[in-house]
Amino acid sequence: MTKTIRTEVVVLGAGPGGYTAAFRAADLGLKTLLIEKNSSLGGVCLNTGCIPSKALLHVSKVMSEINELKEHHVDLGAGIPNLISVRQWVESIIDKLTFGLKNMAKKRRIEIIYGYGKFTSSNEIEVNNDGGITIIKFNSAIIATGSHASKLPLLPDDPRIMNSTDALLLKNIPKRMLVIGGGIIGLEMATIYASLGCKITIVEIMESLIPECDKDIIRPLVRRIKKKYENIYLKTKVISVIPKENKIKVILEGKNVPENDQFDAILVAIGRTPNGNKVDVGKAGIQVDKNGFIATNNQQQTNIPNIYAIGDVTHLPMLAHKATYEGKLAAEHIAGHQVNIKNKIIPSVAYTDPEIAWVGLSETEAKLRNIDYGKGVFPWSANGRSLALARDEGLTKILFDKLTNKIIGAAIVGTNAGDLISECALAIEMGSDAKDIARTIHPHPTLSETVAMAAEVFEGTITDLYIPKR
Ligand code: FAD
């Protein structure tokens, strides 16, 4: 039997974007309904993305630190951890968080409809749960259907060829693994597997790892992982993959790389594809581009004004905090708030070792756009806290507009760079100039001092470095 429900707001997809939008809409007094095809809420972020990967990266960090102490003849005796116990630990974190979400949805009286939702018109979505059909009639809808791992068409079907979701299950630790794609996800997974004893080779088609980030920021990471990984092949293409009984043969094309190599497993991390084409948006009149992205205006509205889109399905970067931010904007606009965000300040973080984080304009972009900028760069080798952590390879770089001295971008590499970048994001949001940042008293000894000191370098007031007068 078909059931029909009427609601003010329906949110399609319960990832970080979707559940945030639904919670905010309900808090603003709107009758809200949330549709999710999976049995648990939280989307990629909670179930197969941010949270499980960061839990495993924590294990990886502890393992690396124990191994590094061995180099100083301190043997804490840990070998490779029991994979079952690690998996159970990760699952327990996911369970805790998804249970919390369900609870919060209930308290807000948000109705959750499980099943696969598709548009049938600009005021109606049909949800199919194993043949059980629910028709949702809505005033406003928010599309939050996220993205999925992109596939390399040339790859055969073989359980040893994984995407990030498979790799996070940690079924076994291969002896040698090829990671196709040197972006954030590929490098994070490489960090995890390397610390568990897997020999890693990375192949990246571009000339640099994490190509969207400045090369000087990537350099300390490359220096460190070069010592740990078997190979890092840049400007290299995978031409074909041939599964054999014991190994997978890979044919490569690039400068100074072997023509072929053999691996026990392959991780494909070449990016993610938005799910804009999978929910019959055409029936609602919504435009989708050829890649599957749904375009929106500054209020997150699609070309059909009562239908909004947020998160991975809209535009790059595909990040959880961008999805939640956009979820709130959409819900608030539906509730009648004034919303018009022209320029979103979205920090990006690679939770590698060392971490890499950036926000605003990169130096490469500033050069390309002929922006008249100045920069302050502070090397962590002059920071007491990083020396005390025995990790002084970091760098904090801040870009300023030469005319106004206002901060326009920042990039940090080093321990906890992902936490440090928030100060720079706030400074950009607040329109701070170099003096504001330099004169903010930062606690000592901390890594956060490097942010103030990078601003001091730009200002020419730095005392923690000696820079001869020109
Ligand atoms: P999603 O999280 O993809 O959620 C979409 C939801 O919609 C899913 O629950 C899906 O089941 C549901 N859905 C889709 N179609 C339908 C339908 N037709 N009917 C019903 N339900 C549907 N980002 C960070 O910011 N920090 C990180 O550290 C980070 N680490 C990551 C690590 C990995 C390995 C991966 C893969 C991603 C990582 N990301 C990270 C990216 C982050 O997970 C995504 O940007 C974020 O989850 C996007 O949120 P979303 O709400 O747009 O979509």
Tab-separated table of N, CA and C in Angstrom, residues 19 23 40-42 46-47 51-52 55 87-105:
chain	number	residue	atom	x	y	z
A	19	TYR	N	21.540	15.837	7.766
A	19	TYR	CA	20.976	15.830	9.127
A	19	TYR	C	21.094	17.213	9.766
A	23	PHE	N	17.924	19.155	11.217
A	23	PHE	CA	17.895	19.590	12.629
A	23	PHE	C	17.631	21.104	12.716
A	40	SER	N	21.616	3.467	8.771
A	40	SER	CA	22.105	4.394	9.801
A	40	SER	C	22.271	5.791	9.227
A	41	LEU	N	22.125	6.786	10.102
A	41	LEU	CA	22.279	8.181	9.690
A	41	LEU	C	23.774	8.534	9.687
A	42	GLY	N	24.095	9.694	9.149
A	42	GLY	CA	25.485	10.167	9.240
A	42	GLY	C	26.232	10.151	7.923
A	46	LEU	N	30.227	9.876	8.743
A	46	LEU	CA	30.224	9.083	9.977
A	46	LEU	C	30.514	7.605	9.739
A	47	ASN	N	30.007	7.090	8.610
A	47	ASN	CA	30.047	5.637	8.417
A	47	ASN	C	31.267	5.147	7.648
A	51	ILE	N	35.076	9.921	10.109
A	51	ILE	CA	35.206	9.374	11.462
A	51	ILE	C	36.010	8.067	11.492
A	52	PRO	N	35.619	7.032	10.684
A	52	PRO	CA	36.445	5.816	10.739
A	52	PRO	C	37.898	6.068	10.313
A	55	ALA	N	39.723	7.642	13.206
A	55	ALA	CA	39.967	6.663	14.282
A	55	ALA	C	41.159	5.784	13.904
A	87	ARG	N	38.947	-2.900	14.454
A	87	ARG	CA	37.650	-2.751	13.765
A	87	ARG	C	36.524	-2.530	14.773
A	88	GLN	N	36.572	-3.313	15.871
A	88	GLN	CA	35.505	-3.184	16.885
A	88	GLN	C	35.501	-1.789	17.498
A	89	TRP	N	36.708	-1.274	17.721
A	89	TRP	CA	36.821	0.056	18.318
A	89	TRP	C	36.217	1.112	17.384
A	90	VAL	N	36.577	1.015	16.076
A	90	VAL	CA	36.053	1.979	15.098
A	90	VAL	C	34.521	1.866	15.048
A	91	GLU	N	34.022	0.615	15.001
A	91	GLU	CA	32.563	0.430	14.936
A	91	GLU	C	31.874	1.031	16.154
A	92	SER	N	32.516	0.899	17.322
A	92	SER	CA	31.875	1.421	18.536
A	92	SER	C	31.763	2.951	18.475
A	93	ILE	N	32.745	3.597	17.844
A	93	ILE	CA	32.674	5.069	17.717
A	93	ILE	C	31.528	5.442	16.768
A	94	ILE	N	31.460	4.717	15.642
A	94	ILE	CA	30.395	5.010	14.659
A	94	ILE	C	29.024	4.781	15.310
A	95	ASP	N	28.884	3.659	16.036
A	95	ASP	CA	27.594	3.352	16.682
A	95	ASP	C	27.183	4.461	17.639
A	96	LYS	N	28.161	4.923	18.431
A	96	LYS	CA	27.862	5.969	19.414
A	96	LYS	C	27.329	7.214	18.713
A	97	LEU	N	28.012	7.598	17.624
A	97	LEU	CA	27.627	8.826	16.927
A	97	LEU	C	26.289	8.672	16.195
A	98	THR	N	26.083	7.530	15.529
A	98	THR	CA	24.832	7.380	14.778
A	98	THR	C	23.643	7.248	15.735
A	99	PHE	N	23.870	6.594	16.874
A	99	PHE	CA	22.819	6.497	17.884
A	99	PHE	C	22.458	7.903	18.372
A	100	GLY	N	23.474	8.717	18.597
A	100	GLY	CA	23.263	10.098	19.055
A	100	GLY	C	22.420	10.882	18.048
A	101	LEU	N	22.700	10.682	16.756
A	101	LEU	CA	21.956	11.408	15.721
A	101	LEU	C	20.487	11.013	15.726
A	102	LYS	N	20.256	9.684	15.829
A	102	LYS	CA	18.875	9.189	15.821
A	102	LYS	C	18.094	9.796	16.989
A	103	ASN	N	18.770	9.821	18.120
A	103	ASN	CA	18.171	10.359	19.331
A	103	ASN	C	17.818	11.842	19.172
A	104	MET	N	18.756	12.578	18.593
A	104	MET	CA	18.529	14.021	18.435
A	104	MET	C	17.410	14.283	17.433
A	105	ALA	N	17.330	13.425	16.391
A	105	ALA	CA	16.253	13.581	15.403
A	105	ALA	C	14.902	13.347	16.085
